[in-house]
Amino acid sequence: MALLATTNAAALIRRSRSWNTLFLWLYFGSYMLSALHAQQNPDSTEKKFAIAIHGGAGGDPSKWSSEYQSQRRTGLQAALDHGVALLEKRADALDVVEAVVRILEDDATFNAGRGCVLNENGEHELDASIMDGRNLQCGAVAAVKRAKNPVSLARLVMTQTKHVLLIGSGADQFGEATGVEQAEPDYFLTEQRKASWQKWKLGDKDALLHAPSTHKGEDEQLYLGTVGCVVLDVHGNLAAATSTGGLMGKRWGRVGDSPIVGAGNYADNETCAISGTGIGEEFIRRAVASDIAARMRYGHNTLAEAVTGTLTTMPAESGGVIAVDARGNVVMEFNTPGMSRATADSLGNRGVWLGRND
Amino acid sequence: MALLATTNAAALIRRSRSWNTLFLWLYFGSYMLSALHAQQNPDSTEKKFAIAIHGGAGGDPSKWSSEYQSQRRTGLQAALDHGVALLEKRADALDVVEAVVRILEDDATFNAGRGCVLNENGEHELDASIMDGRNLQCGAVAAVKRAKNPVSLARLVMTQTKHVLLIGSGADQFGEATGVEQAEPDYFLTEQRKASWQKWKLGDKDALLHAPSTHKGEDEQLYLGTVGCVVLDVHGNLAAATSTGGLMGKRWGRVGDSPIVGAGNYADNETCAISGTGIGEEFIRRAVASDIAARMRYGHNTLAEAVTGTLTTMPAESGGVIAVDARGNVVMEFNTPGMSRATADSLGNRGVWLGRND
């Protein structure tokens, strides 16, 4: 048997010389093609870190005042810069998404934390979630009123309880017990939001109940919702965080997708990190964030194919997502006229956009 | 070129005669094997309708009193019989899952509706969800106290609002506004549950916060949670419903997977209908119901492969699911010592089980 094998091997070597030459050329050709491809598509080059953030989808940014456009760009840029600075210092993805979302929550321009929209009764009710791609650990809160930074309360749910989702006054009691920074109602409710709410109050508030999918108004700010951040850190870990004040004039304890892990937020090192924004109901019924990851995991889609695939199943103008995979590919896609967003990576790519192209 | 093709074709036909004979035998052999397989596995035959129900996973049924075992079997059987009667009358899947879960909610033996467990303060807080596989329409409520049948309130969220998830007192206000049947606290809180709660109160209640994954106790009834139903109707439609009283002594507005579409409940005619039971946190972080459907949709798994695949990723003793696909295949799998469950189909298969084999 050994002799036979040796003889065959010698014959094979003779026969395979021309094959070897062919393989060598094929290998060399593939290498050149892939190098060319990488140059044309910087996203296919592996990155040390990558970050994407959003400040909500919906509305047509070209109709906003230049002052409001500028406020949003400045806010996104500040959050992005802080995230990049942390990532350059080798910070963990989980710390970065929390820190970045805190900045967006603190910025009254966005509908999360300070500057959130008001519910039917003129009160604020905040939702947030956070997820660690290393181990699927996650935490979320819905309809909370007391934590200055709901995303940090969500992280405490993750780290200090074995629960995933705490809601309402129970979640606020938990927050007080942990000592997380509290804030008075006046902190959250800006004069601008109160004015918008008065305007909404004069309109048909029932319209929000019966047609949240068409919650359009002259005041575009009414329905700009949600902030979020997804990160790949230099250690190769993914994380995602999402925070929102929900829908203007929302009633009846309505909860959207932001605090629902698998719908508006998801992170798994094996696939991707996702944060969504838009009509939460459409995100929940399709488990959007989980569906995107599943298309990668089971359908072997690229991140871009997965995001496009899922968004294609959604009604027009239902929102968008930001996503990053383990190689640092970033996808920011939406089926609304605009999505306030920004991205940066370790290769030096940077950008802030409100509408489709600017 | 045409001439060359013709010549080659003639040569090919001569050469392929022996192949044709082989293929014919292979085809015939496959047919015989598949027919034999279908006989051995009645589940692979297409069914007119199929139904599965569960009354919660967890605990070791062999340690329960025979009276308690009997109560649970009787309850499951009654719910199953009602479901089958409706399905034989060509009822819609959505109506059947609601009707069956209402029966289980009304039965004080199960931890849903009447007979639910008590939270930390000795109060009841109920969660439920329902989903229509025809169109992904869904509705859910969390932490409600007033609706006699939370599953029916969840259905009203689906049909009378454009929202998916309403929580707390807002959801109860919505229920009152719709005229859905209301009940006083005493209706929900049975003497047996109050006694269990007293017993729990004397124990270490903090243990529930820090280790819900080990919420074991001498009183097995403490942590038997959740009821659910999945159905394929004669029209080829799927639906799922889930309802629960949650964890004994739960605090801080903890919400589990039952009202989270994609985690503890899901239905899509293209894949399957699912209802879960167990440690809700583990179901949420993996979007279990959505993940099972995704394994079918993108990974082309059978229902059984998909359910096993997802459960394999979960920690030991975290729970189980019931599932039915569009062909009427039923899968009921769990990684706990037992899961109270029952199934029936149009081929006359019937069964009620508490433990692994009985």
XYZ file of C-alpha atoms in Angstrom:
716
model
C 0.000 0.000 0.000
C 2.846 2.366 0.922
C 4.758 1.395 -2.257
C 1.670 1.949 -4.383
C 1.147 5.329 -2.788
C 4.725 6.353 -3.540
C 4.481 5.273 -7.180
C 1.198 7.077 -7.615
C 2.576 10.188 -5.992
C 5.516 10.277 -8.450
C 3.142 9.900 -11.396
C 0.871 12.563 -9.967
C 3.706 15.045 -9.611
C 4.645 14.592 -13.278
C 1.045 14.978 -14.411
C 0.341 17.924 -12.151
C 3.174 20.186 -13.323
C 1.000 21.927 -15.911
C -1.832 22.134 -13.329
C 0.531 23.704 -10.836
C 1.427 26.397 -13.333
C -2.248 27.067 -13.995
C -3.045 27.258 -10.244
C -0.146 29.642 -9.718
C -1.513 31.984 -12.373
C -5.039 31.697 -11.003
C -3.791 32.463 -7.487
C -1.775 35.468 -8.689
C -4.739 36.736 -10.763
C -7.128 36.412 -7.787
C -4.713 38.299 -5.577
C -4.445 41.184 -8.061
C -8.235 41.300 -8.473
C -8.862 41.310 -4.729
C -6.260 44.055 -4.197
C -7.952 46.130 -6.900
C -11.358 45.443 -5.326
C -10.126 46.490 -1.888
C -8.896 49.766 -3.302
C -12.240 50.460 -4.934
C -14.164 49.373 -1.830
C -12.333 50.547 1.260
C -15.059 48.836 3.351
C -13.752 45.419 2.404
C -10.418 46.128 4.096
C -10.334 44.970 7.697
C -10.464 47.881 10.130
C -9.165 48.288 13.641
C -12.326 50.069 14.704
C -15.492 51.498 13.198
C -18.395 53.476 14.613
C -21.762 54.611 13.286
C -24.355 56.784 15.016
C -27.831 57.991 14.164
C -30.081 60.755 15.410
C -33.335 59.478 13.950
C -34.983 58.817 10.579
C -38.035 60.532 9.123
C -38.831 63.904 7.622
C -37.154 65.649 4.701
C -34.008 67.424 5.920
C -33.998 69.728 2.878
C -37.115 71.364 4.347
C -35.512 72.112 7.698
C -34.145 75.528 8.625
C -30.404 75.833 8.084
C -30.074 76.545 11.809
C -31.777 73.252 12.702
C -29.720 71.344 10.131
C -26.593 72.854 11.593
C -27.622 71.944 15.168
C -28.092 68.331 14.173
C -24.804 68.127 12.257
C -22.941 69.692 15.175
C -24.552 67.270 17.622
C -23.719 64.230 15.517
C -20.158 65.435 14.955
C -19.558 65.980 18.680
C -20.857 62.508 19.523
C -18.789 60.968 16.716
C -15.594 62.740 17.759
C -16.012 61.565 21.329
C -16.573 57.988 20.171
C -13.500 58.061 17.918
C -11.341 59.503 20.695
C -12.392 56.657 22.987
C -11.829 54.019 20.313
C -8.361 55.371 19.595
C -7.624 54.880 23.300
C -8.641 51.219 22.858
C -11.910 51.629 24.795
C -14.394 48.731 24.852
C -17.265 48.850 22.357
C -19.789 48.668 25.197
C -18.307 51.734 26.933
C -18.211 53.627 23.653
C -21.850 53.041 22.658
C -22.974 54.079 26.145
C -20.795 57.216 26.171
C -21.869 58.266 22.668
C -25.576 57.735 23.334
C -25.244 59.718 26.590
C -23.957 62.672 24.570
C -26.911 62.418 22.197
C -29.314 62.063 25.159
C -27.832 65.195 26.738
C -28.204 67.138 23.472
C -31.695 68.675 23.410
C -31.674 68.600 19.597
C -32.423 64.883 19.619
C -35.530 63.027 20.838
C -33.853 61.075 23.640
C -33.058 62.057 27.214
C -33.116 65.864 27.420
C -35.232 67.287 24.617
C -37.462 64.236 24.281
C -40.973 64.620 22.895
C -43.975 64.661 25.249
C -46.660 62.021 25.567
C -50.397 62.682 25.448
C -50.383 64.115 28.963
C -47.439 66.395 28.322
C -45.097 64.082 30.203
C -41.903 62.365 29.133
C -41.480 58.584 28.963
C -38.089 57.309 27.883
C -36.960 53.985 26.403
C -33.428 52.663 25.929
C -31.457 49.467 25.413
C -27.854 48.307 25.213
C -26.260 45.038 24.107
C -22.814 43.476 24.355
C -21.825 41.459 21.274
C -19.305 39.389 23.226
C -21.883 37.428 25.188
C -25.402 38.578 24.183
C -25.767 40.291 27.554
C -28.296 43.090 27.276
C -30.426 45.484 29.284
C -33.371 47.735 28.509
C -35.838 50.122 30.124
C -39.191 51.395 28.886
C -41.376 54.303 29.990
C -38.931 55.629 32.579
C -38.979 59.229 33.818
C -36.250 59.730 36.346
C -32.871 58.606 34.974
C -30.975 61.475 33.351
C -29.455 58.968 30.933
C -31.772 56.056 30.177
C -29.010 54.209 28.302
C -26.974 54.061 31.518
C -30.010 52.744 33.393
C -30.365 50.076 30.689
C -26.725 49.138 31.221
C -27.336 48.801 34.969
C -30.274 46.471 34.255
C -27.772 44.385 32.279
C -24.984 44.414 34.857
C -26.798 44.581 38.207
C -29.815 42.332 37.606
C -30.396 39.089 35.782
C -33.288 40.735 33.984
C -33.326 42.204 30.510
C -36.296 44.563 30.475
C -37.641 46.716 33.320
C -40.527 49.118 32.744
C -42.271 52.130 34.253
C -42.041 53.160 37.894
C -40.450 49.834 38.815
C -37.536 50.619 36.510
C -37.288 54.118 38.032
C -37.232 52.645 41.553
C -34.434 50.345 40.462
C -32.580 53.375 39.074
C -32.891 55.258 42.344
C -31.667 52.216 44.265
C -28.551 51.992 42.095
C -27.744 55.661 42.568
C -27.735 56.402 38.826
C -28.012 60.153 38.183
C -31.617 61.358 38.453
C -33.230 64.398 36.858
C -36.387 66.452 37.401
C -39.082 66.617 34.690
C -38.024 70.180 33.810
C -34.605 68.893 32.808
C -36.099 66.743 30.033
C -38.816 69.069 28.767
C -37.355 71.941 26.768
C -39.373 75.042 25.865
C -39.177 74.056 22.207
C -40.657 70.621 22.846
C -43.386 72.090 25.049
C -44.298 74.462 22.214
C -44.373 71.558 19.734
C -46.580 69.632 22.116
C -49.022 72.564 22.434
C -49.166 72.663 18.670
C -49.773 68.931 18.521
C -52.421 69.219 21.261
C -54.422 71.615 19.091
C -54.326 69.122 16.225
C -55.964 65.712 15.967
C -54.319 63.700 18.659
C -56.321 60.611 17.797
C -54.520 60.528 14.467
C -51.493 59.225 16.329
C -53.397 56.278 17.632
C -54.940 55.271 14.381
C -52.115 56.009 12.016
C -48.682 56.043 13.571
C -47.377 55.068 10.156
C -48.380 58.488 8.850
C -47.412 60.653 11.796
C -46.390 63.492 9.558
C -46.856 67.140 10.330
C -45.670 70.562 9.391
C -43.339 70.430 12.323
C -40.851 67.839 11.189
C -39.358 67.738 14.639
C -42.502 66.101 15.968
C -41.577 62.696 14.729
C -37.829 62.707 14.534
C -37.131 59.924 16.943
C -34.438 57.925 18.522
C -30.667 58.000 18.719
C -28.304 55.058 18.476
C -24.717 53.926 18.182
C -23.004 50.760 16.930
C -19.308 50.040 17.363
C -16.548 47.616 16.458
C -13.654 48.171 18.873
C -9.946 47.372 18.474
C -10.437 44.191 20.500
C -12.817 42.879 17.824
C -15.959 43.293 19.905
C -19.306 44.683 18.794
C -21.902 46.624 20.810
C -25.102 48.565 20.164
C -27.199 51.100 22.087
C -30.485 52.834 21.279
C -32.443 55.521 23.167
C -35.652 57.407 22.446
C -38.434 59.620 23.732
C -40.840 57.782 21.443
C -43.689 59.388 19.517
C -45.026 62.883 20.195
C -48.373 62.571 21.930
C -48.013 58.832 22.438
C -50.634 57.404 24.740
C -51.655 54.310 26.561
C -48.148 53.234 27.529
C -47.159 52.631 23.915
C -43.696 51.084 23.645
C -41.778 51.012 20.366
C -38.781 49.012 19.222
C -35.972 50.930 20.944
C -36.102 48.955 24.223
C -36.829 45.670 22.469
C -33.653 43.668 21.986
C -33.898 41.953 18.588
C -36.163 44.674 17.165
C -34.487 48.099 17.537
C -31.176 46.962 18.988
C -28.896 43.943 18.692
C -25.231 42.990 18.899
C -23.469 39.677 18.384
C -19.754 39.390 17.609
C -20.546 36.559 15.194
C -22.659 38.748 12.940
C -23.193 42.467 13.523
C -24.359 45.298 15.765
C -27.556 47.150 14.800
C -29.520 50.173 15.980
C -32.851 51.057 14.362
C -34.997 54.162 14.101
C -38.438 54.653 12.656
C -41.927 53.275 13.147
C -41.245 50.924 16.021
C -44.233 48.696 15.304
C -42.799 47.718 11.916
C -39.473 46.936 13.562
C -41.052 44.768 16.267
C -43.284 42.647 14.028
C -40.282 41.759 11.833
C -37.750 41.558 14.682
C -35.686 43.734 12.351
C -32.336 43.778 14.160
C -32.433 40.035 14.813
C -33.580 39.387 11.228
C -30.575 41.234 9.787
C -28.223 39.166 11.940
C -30.069 35.968 10.947
C -29.638 36.729 7.241
C -25.883 36.875 7.871
C -25.777 33.848 10.165
C -28.047 31.447 8.284
C -28.265 32.966 4.800
C -24.557 33.870 4.625
C -25.441 37.399 3.460
C -22.916 40.199 3.706
C -23.957 42.969 6.106
C -25.059 45.154 3.189
C -27.114 42.341 1.626
C -28.711 41.559 4.988
C -29.685 45.163 5.749
C -31.076 45.705 2.244
C -32.900 42.376 2.387
C -34.667 43.238 5.624
C -35.474 46.843 4.697
C -36.974 45.614 1.414
C -39.636 43.735 3.391
C -40.688 46.923 5.208
C -43.349 49.472 4.213
C -42.138 52.693 2.582
C -41.031 55.442 4.969
C -40.816 53.133 7.977
C -37.268 54.060 9.006
C -33.682 52.946 8.839
C -30.804 51.205 10.596
C -27.126 51.677 11.251
C -25.019 48.532 11.361
C -21.415 47.394 11.675
C -19.968 43.915 11.274
C -16.918 42.212 12.755
C -14.692 43.398 9.863
C -15.719 46.996 10.400
C -18.029 47.248 7.394
C -20.575 49.982 8.118
C -24.036 50.107 6.546
C -26.475 52.994 7.126
C -29.669 52.481 5.152
C -33.194 53.959 5.360
C -36.401 54.175 3.358
C -37.311 57.665 4.621
C -36.203 60.897 2.903
C -33.482 61.290 5.496
C -31.695 59.753 8.462
C -29.368 61.870 10.583
C -26.199 59.798 10.764
C -22.441 59.781 11.028
C -19.635 57.269 10.747
C -15.894 57.014 11.267
C -13.257 54.286 11.238
C -9.593 53.620 11.912
C -8.734 54.141 8.223
C -9.603 57.804 8.582
C -13.013 57.721 6.888
C -15.369 60.313 8.404
C -18.801 61.607 7.477
C -21.993 63.251 8.731
C -25.222 63.223 6.701
C -28.854 64.232 7.210
C -30.431 63.504 3.814
C -29.664 60.836 1.226
C -26.516 62.474 -0.138
C -25.632 65.301 2.208
C -22.164 24.734 -34.931
C -25.723 23.377 -35.168
C -24.429 20.307 -37.027
C -21.756 19.758 -34.415
C -24.356 19.982 -31.702
C -26.600 17.449 -33.432
C -23.755 14.983 -33.871
C -22.728 15.330 -30.263
C -26.315 14.919 -29.107
C -26.647 11.634 -31.002
C -23.455 10.365 -29.411
C -24.610 11.501 -26.016
C -27.946 9.681 -26.325
C -26.148 6.396 -27.115
C -23.773 6.868 -24.206
C -26.501 7.868 -21.746
C -28.806 4.858 -22.142
C -27.196 2.998 -19.282
C -27.294 6.206 -17.201
C -31.016 6.582 -17.905
C -31.645 3.101 -16.572
C -29.648 3.886 -13.443
C -31.522 7.172 -12.888
C -34.845 5.378 -13.303
C -33.909 2.888 -10.607
C -32.627 5.651 -8.353
C -35.843 7.612 -8.806
C -38.006 4.566 -8.104
C -35.909 3.674 -5.041
C -36.184 7.241 -3.655
C -39.941 7.176 -4.115
C -40.286 3.896 -2.229
C -38.041 5.137 0.578
C -39.956 8.408 0.948
C -43.293 6.569 1.009
C -41.945 4.254 3.713
C -40.640 7.282 5.651
C -44.020 9.027 5.443
C -45.704 5.957 6.891
C -43.246 5.783 9.762
C -43.448 9.552 10.376
C -47.047 10.678 10.062
C -45.825 14.271 10.665
C -44.430 14.443 7.166
C -47.909 13.955 5.688
C -49.700 17.229 5.000
C -52.444 17.930 7.516
C -55.648 19.921 7.302
C -55.092 21.375 10.741
C -52.778 21.013 13.703
C -52.696 22.550 17.163
C -50.224 22.535 20.045
C -50.616 24.097 23.469
C -48.403 24.482 26.508
C -48.984 25.251 30.154
C -45.407 26.142 31.056
C -41.985 24.533 31.314
C -39.894 24.016 34.442
C -39.955 21.746 37.454
C -40.003 17.978 37.566
C -43.579 16.713 37.060
C -42.729 13.351 38.626
C -42.368 15.161 41.949
C -45.819 16.751 41.808
C -48.798 15.362 43.690
C -51.005 13.148 41.548
C -53.857 15.582 42.197
C -51.835 18.475 40.763
C -50.693 16.389 37.793
C -54.285 15.465 37.134
C -55.447 19.092 37.342
C -52.906 20.118 34.744
C -53.727 17.232 32.396
C -57.437 17.991 32.675
C -56.839 21.671 31.968
C -54.690 20.987 28.922
C -57.169 18.414 27.611
C -60.115 20.814 27.933
C -58.242 23.566 26.105
C -57.121 21.121 23.411
C -60.622 19.719 22.887
C -62.044 23.208 22.499
C -59.371 24.103 19.967
C -59.955 20.943 17.951
C -63.725 21.508 17.940
C -63.191 25.005 16.550
C -60.694 23.828 13.943
C -63.088 21.097 12.789
C -65.630 23.880 12.214
C -63.059 25.589 9.965
C -62.350 28.385 12.471
C -59.482 30.804 11.746
C -56.149 30.111 13.445
C -56.204 33.536 15.085
C -59.611 32.883 16.689
C -58.494 29.456 17.856
C -55.281 30.574 19.576
C -57.192 33.340 21.370
C -60.022 31.016 22.451
C -57.632 28.311 23.671
C -55.424 30.718 25.614
C -58.554 32.255 27.197
C -59.461 28.813 28.548
C -55.974 28.402 29.999
C -56.111 31.942 31.443
C -59.452 31.152 33.097
C -58.065 27.923 34.591
C -56.493 28.794 37.956
C -54.095 25.840 37.592
C -51.967 27.816 35.150
C -49.903 30.960 35.740
C -51.826 33.231 33.384
C -54.991 35.243 33.924
C -56.800 33.773 36.960
C -54.332 31.925 39.166
C -51.331 33.990 38.138
C -48.402 34.331 40.524
C -47.946 37.484 42.609
C -45.240 40.082 42.252
C -43.072 41.372 45.078
C -45.893 43.514 46.461
C -48.420 40.691 46.364
C -50.046 42.101 43.240
C -50.651 40.582 39.810
C -49.124 41.916 36.593
C -50.054 40.100 33.425
C -48.365 39.889 30.007
C -49.745 38.500 26.743
C -49.252 38.598 22.990
C -50.907 37.321 19.831
C -49.756 37.176 16.199
C -51.416 36.497 12.855
C -49.216 34.530 10.437
C -51.115 35.835 7.396
C -49.796 39.370 7.643
C -47.444 39.657 10.649
C -50.080 41.712 12.464
C -49.546 41.425 16.193
C -50.504 42.896 19.537
C -49.155 42.632 23.064
C -49.655 43.954 26.582
C -47.308 43.950 29.562
C -47.896 44.527 33.280
C -51.690 44.858 32.984
C -54.033 44.283 35.937
C -57.582 44.800 34.799
C -58.379 42.695 31.724
C -59.878 39.335 32.645
C -58.222 37.861 29.565
C -54.957 39.584 28.693
C -54.734 37.674 25.387
C -57.967 39.334 24.242
C -56.618 42.731 25.251
C -53.499 41.958 23.194
C -55.734 41.155 20.235
C -57.522 44.498 20.638
C -54.151 46.280 20.594
C -53.588 44.533 17.272
C -56.991 45.268 15.745
C -57.959 48.619 17.269
C -54.635 50.462 17.326
C -51.668 50.687 15.020
C -49.460 49.907 17.976
C -47.942 46.580 18.887
C -47.070 46.866 22.577
C -48.947 48.748 25.308
C -47.820 48.563 28.921
C -48.996 49.214 32.473
C -51.869 51.482 33.432
C -51.970 52.941 29.916
C -52.752 49.497 28.532
C -55.433 49.042 31.228
C -57.000 52.397 30.307
C -57.063 51.295 26.694
C -58.757 48.060 27.785
C -61.448 49.916 29.720
C -62.037 52.203 26.732
C -62.582 49.199 24.441
C -65.062 47.591 26.835
C -63.059 44.354 27.114
C -64.170 42.347 30.155
C -62.581 43.666 33.355
C -61.934 41.798 36.610
C -61.164 42.762 40.203
C -57.830 41.794 41.796
C -59.559 39.085 43.856
C -60.553 37.319 40.657
C -56.913 36.759 39.697
C -55.420 35.999 43.101
C -56.398 32.523 44.279
C -55.954 31.371 47.867
C -53.362 28.852 46.705
C -51.265 31.524 44.999
C -51.543 33.825 48.016
C -50.270 30.998 50.215
C -47.382 30.353 47.809
C -46.569 34.043 47.864
C -46.518 34.094 51.700
C -44.139 31.170 51.579
C -41.971 32.963 49.030
C -42.076 36.161 51.111
C -40.552 34.285 54.059
C -37.702 33.101 51.847
C -34.970 35.083 50.172
C -36.806 37.331 47.790
C -33.593 38.912 46.577
C -32.630 35.565 45.140
C -35.172 36.184 42.408
C -33.462 39.377 41.371
C -29.991 38.000 41.267
C -30.658 34.564 39.920
C -33.868 34.176 37.966
C -32.120 31.397 36.103
C -32.200 29.330 39.270
C -35.654 30.180 40.514
C -36.112 26.740 41.953
C -37.962 25.977 45.121
C -39.680 23.247 47.017
C -42.955 24.552 45.713
C -42.721 23.667 42.041
C -45.755 25.772 41.294
C -43.824 28.933 42.102
C -42.084 29.058 38.810
C -44.356 27.250 36.445
C -45.055 30.014 34.036
C -46.855 30.869 30.912
C -49.431 29.297 28.630
C -49.464 29.336 24.855
C -51.070 27.976 21.723
C -49.960 27.613 18.091
C -52.283 26.598 15.272
C -52.390 25.714 11.589
C -56.003 26.068 10.407
C -57.767 24.434 7.447
C -57.263 27.621 5.425
C -53.504 27.155 5.675
C -52.950 30.026 8.104
C -50.762 30.057 11.197
C -51.224 31.950 14.465
C -49.645 32.044 17.936
C -50.637 33.371 21.355
C -48.799 33.462 24.689
C -49.931 34.646 28.147
C -48.294 34.714 31.566
C -48.293 35.988 35.113
C -44.491 36.072 35.027
C -42.193 35.181 37.894
C -43.334 34.810 41.501
C -42.136 37.811 43.460
C -40.984 39.660 40.364
C -40.098 43.262 41.056
C -39.182 46.498 39.415
C -41.552 46.146 36.471
C -39.671 43.139 35.113
C -41.044 42.046 31.748
C -40.211 38.657 30.250
C -40.505 37.280 26.731
C -44.229 36.520 26.597
C -45.303 39.995 25.390
C -42.257 40.385 23.148
C -43.090 39.442 19.580
C -40.063 37.640 18.138
C -38.955 36.390 21.561
C -41.810 34.428 23.230
C -44.311 34.546 20.377
C -44.220 34.598 16.575
C -46.264 33.524 13.562
C -45.560 33.795 9.842
C -47.333 31.639 7.255
C -44.049 31.344 5.354
C -42.283 29.588 8.212
C -43.988 28.671 11.469
C -45.912 29.692 14.582
C -44.093 29.579 17.938
C -44.935 30.048 21.612
C -42.199 29.909 24.237
C -42.054 29.304 27.971
C -39.172 29.528 30.392
C -36.646 32.091 31.546
C -37.804 35.064 29.518
C -34.444 36.813 29.575
C -32.808 33.951 27.687
C -35.605 34.081 25.109
C -35.298 37.850 24.612
C -31.520 38.026 24.183
C -31.681 35.342 21.458
C -34.984 36.523 19.925
C -35.837 32.817 20.164
C -39.135 32.703 18.241
C -37.785 34.881 15.442
C -34.535 32.891 15.385
C -36.391 29.608 14.844
C -38.305 31.135 11.920
C -35.059 32.582 10.503
C -33.371 29.169 10.546
C -36.231 27.911 8.366
C -36.351 30.987 6.107
C -32.647 31.586 5.519
C -31.031 28.314 6.578
C -33.706 26.098 4.969
C -34.003 24.057 8.159
C -37.029 21.886 8.800
C -39.118 23.002 11.776
C -37.582 20.275 13.941
C -34.031 21.205 12.925
C -34.749 24.884 13.561
C -36.220 24.332 17.029
C -33.397 21.993 18.044
C -30.821 24.386 16.603
C -32.094 27.322 18.626
C -32.617 25.378 21.862
C -29.071 24.033 21.576
C -27.745 27.600 21.921
C -29.637 28.100 25.200
C -28.468 27.416 28.761
C -29.677 24.194 30.383
C -33.112 24.385 32.020
C -34.074 27.631 30.333
C -37.389 26.414 28.938
C -39.073 25.161 25.810
C -41.232 25.991 22.812
C -44.214 24.636 20.932
C -44.212 25.141 17.185
C -46.204 24.267 14.079
C -45.305 24.834 10.438
C -47.418 25.349 7.323
C -47.580 21.590 6.658
C -48.865 20.891 10.146
C -45.631 19.488 11.539
C -45.692 19.975 15.300
C -42.554 20.241 17.433
C -42.641 20.536 21.230
C -39.141 20.661 22.669
C -37.702 21.775 26.027
C -34.497 21.575 28.042
C -36.267 21.435 31.417
C -37.357 18.196 33.126
C -40.891 18.822 31.926
C -43.171 20.996 29.846
C -46.934 20.693 30.220
C -48.153 20.299 26.649
C -50.716 18.831 24.317
C -51.208 18.433 20.584
C -53.826 17.268 18.105
C -54.246 17.261 14.339
C -56.714 16.431 11.584
C -55.214 12.953 11.185
C -56.525 12.040 14.620
C -53.245 12.266 16.543
C -53.848 13.360 20.140
C -51.668 13.617 23.202
C -51.156 15.301 26.567
C -47.808 15.211 28.393
C -46.248 16.780 31.490
C -42.794 15.157 31.637
C -40.472 13.978 28.904
C -42.389 10.802 28.090
C -45.681 10.989 29.925
